[in-house]
Every structure is written in C-alpha cells, then in structure tokens.
Short mmCIF file of the C-alpha atoms (twelve columns), coordinates in Angstrom:
data_MODEL
# 
_entry.id   MODEL 
# 
loop_
_atom_site.group_PDB 
_atom_site.id 
_atom_site.type_symbol 
_atom_site.label_atom_id 
_atom_site.label_alt_id 
_atom_site.label_comp_id 
_atom_site.label_asym_id 
_atom_site.label_seq_id 
_atom_site.Cartn_x 
_atom_site.Cartn_y 
_atom_site.Cartn_z 
_atom_site.pdbx_PDB_model_num 
ATOM 1  C CA . UNK A 1  9.651   1.484   18.460 1 
ATOM 2  C CA . UNK A 2  11.891  3.512   20.672 1 
ATOM 3  C CA . UNK A 3  15.016  3.356   18.534 1 
ATOM 4  C CA . UNK A 4  15.577  5.399   15.399 1 
ATOM 5  C CA . UNK A 5  16.140  3.261   12.330 1 
ATOM 6  C CA . UNK A 6  18.889  4.562   10.102 1 
ATOM 7  C CA . UNK A 7  18.481  2.593   6.871  1 
ATOM 8  C CA . UNK A 8  16.178  0.162   5.059  1 
ATOM 9  C CA . UNK A 9  18.548  -2.637  6.091  1 
ATOM 10 C CA . UNK A 10 18.068  -1.703  9.752  1 
ATOM 11 C CA . UNK A 11 14.292  -1.809  9.264  1 
ATOM 12 C CA . UNK A 12 14.381  -5.213  7.563  1 
ATOM 13 C CA . UNK A 13 16.668  -6.695  10.205 1 
ATOM 14 C CA . UNK A 14 14.306  -5.353  12.871 1 
ATOM 15 C CA . UNK A 15 11.165  -6.985  11.385 1 
ATOM 16 C CA . UNK A 16 12.565  -10.502 10.869 1 
ATOM 17 C CA . UNK A 17 10.347  -12.810 12.902 1 
ATOM 18 C CA . UNK A 18 7.531   -10.250 13.028 1 
ATOM 19 C CA . UNK A 19 4.295   -9.839  11.032 1 
ATOM 20 C CA . UNK A 20 4.716   -7.931  7.754  1 
ATOM 21 C CA . UNK A 21 2.714   -6.944  4.700  1 
ATOM 22 C CA . UNK A 22 4.375   -7.466  1.323  1 
ATOM 23 C CA . UNK A 23 2.804   -5.692  -1.649 1 
ATOM 24 C CA . UNK A 24 3.642   -6.989  -5.104 1 
ATOM 25 C CA . UNK A 25 3.858   -4.984  -8.321 1 
ATOM 26 C CA . UNK A 26 0.628   -6.731  -9.396 1 
ATOM 27 C CA . UNK A 27 -1.217  -5.200  -6.412 1 
ATOM 28 C CA . UNK A 28 -1.578  -8.495  -4.515 1 
ATOM 29 C CA . UNK A 29 -0.772  -8.295  -0.773 1 
ATOM 30 C CA . UNK A 30 0.742   -11.053 1.333  1 
ATOM 31 C CA . UNK A 31 0.568   -10.931 5.123  1 
ATOM 32 C CA . UNK A 32 2.683   -13.224 7.226  1 
ATOM 33 C CA . UNK A 33 5.670   -13.587 9.506  1 
ATOM 34 C CA . UNK A 34 8.952   -12.603 7.851  1 
ATOM 35 C CA . UNK A 35 11.196  -15.657 8.135  1 
ATOM 36 C CA . UNK A 36 14.143  -14.368 6.087  1 
ATOM 37 C CA . UNK A 37 15.188  -12.351 3.060  1 
ATOM 38 C CA . UNK A 38 18.313  -11.877 0.978  1 
ATOM 39 C CA . UNK A 39 20.087  -9.078  -0.867 1 
ATOM 40 C CA . UNK A 40 17.835  -9.536  -3.912 1 
ATOM 41 C CA . UNK A 41 14.739  -8.977  -1.728 1 
ATOM 42 C CA . UNK A 42 13.678  -12.611 -2.113 1 
ATOM 43 C CA . UNK A 43 11.362  -13.137 0.837  1 
ATOM 44 C CA . UNK A 44 10.285  -16.158 2.862  1 
ATOM 45 C CA . UNK A 45 7.083   -15.780 4.875  1 
ATOM 46 C CA . UNK A 46 5.438   -18.131 7.359  1 
ATOM 47 C CA . UNK A 47 1.701   -18.400 8.116  1 
ATOM 48 C CA . UNK A 48 0.966   -16.411 4.969  1 
ATOM 49 C CA . UNK A 49 -2.353  -14.996 3.789  1 
ATOM 50 C CA . UNK A 50 -2.892  -13.762 0.216  1 
ATOM 51 C CA . UNK A 51 -5.188  -10.770 -0.349 1 
ATOM 52 C CA . UNK A 52 -6.453  -9.744  -3.796 1 
ATOM 53 C CA . UNK A 53 -8.345  -6.446  -3.924 1 
ATOM 54 C CA . UNK A 54 -8.526  -6.510  -0.127 1 
ATOM 55 C CA . UNK A 55 -10.204 -9.937  -0.036 1 
ATOM 56 C CA . UNK A 56 -8.570  -12.991 1.521  1 
ATOM 57 C CA . UNK A 57 -8.025  -15.513 -1.294 1 
ATOM 58 C CA . UNK A 58 -5.616  -18.148 0.094  1 
ATOM 59 C CA . UNK A 59 -3.708  -19.229 3.172  1 
ATOM 60 C CA . UNK A 60 -0.268  -20.810 2.902  1 
ATOM 61 C CA . UNK A 61 1.978   -22.334 5.536  1 
ATOM 62 C CA . UNK A 62 5.195   -21.065 3.974  1 
ATOM 63 C CA . UNK A 63 5.556   -18.732 1.020  1 
ATOM 64 C CA . UNK A 64 8.543   -17.672 -1.093 1 
ATOM 65 C CA . UNK A 65 8.317   -14.396 -3.038 1 
ATOM 66 C CA . UNK A 66 10.838  -13.502 -5.704 1 
ATOM 67 C CA . UNK A 67 12.341  -10.096 -5.002 1 
ATOM 68 C CA . UNK A 68 11.780  -8.528  -8.421 1 
ATOM 69 C CA . UNK A 69 8.008   -8.757  -7.797 1 
ATOM 70 C CA . UNK A 70 8.102   -6.803  -4.524 1 
ATOM 71 C CA . UNK A 71 6.872   -3.211  -4.477 1 
ATOM 72 C CA . UNK A 72 7.303   -2.735  -0.725 1 
ATOM 73 C CA . UNK A 73 7.467   -4.406  2.688  1 
ATOM 74 C CA . UNK A 74 5.619   -2.862  5.613  1 
ATOM 75 C CA . UNK A 75 5.527   -3.802  9.285  1 
ATOM 76 C CA . UNK A 76 2.027   -5.051  10.153 1 
ATOM 77 C CA . UNK A 77 0.246   -3.367  13.061 1 
# 
C-alpha cells in the first residue's frame, strides 16, 4: 500500500472487498472476502473458510460474525 492509513476506520474501509483474516476471542480464524461491517464490528464475509488450531474445518458461502466475538481483523496476504 502506498498510502498511509491514519485510523482503524481508514484501514477497514480500505479492505472492504478484499481478503481478510478475522480472529475470534475463542481462537478460531475465519478467512474470506470482507463484504461489509458496521459500527459494532459485526462482519459479513463471503467465500469463508473456518480454521480451528490452524486446520481447515468448514467452508461457507457467506458468514456473519457478531462483533463482540472479534479479537482482530487482518488483511490477508
């Protein structure tokens, strides 16, 4: 990325439509395309994969994650 991001909101707006990794408080990771999110950090992902202890467990078309379960969102490489 050539631009400097100034806030978490800038980062989140920049990754909409791109692959992300969402880690939950339980330690489960979801990888998918960020479709949208709201001010409560509720997240909608498309083409989602669920990883438990680093192992692929499930694949979902669309996935909704409640914001209070989210530990972090990272841009996938």
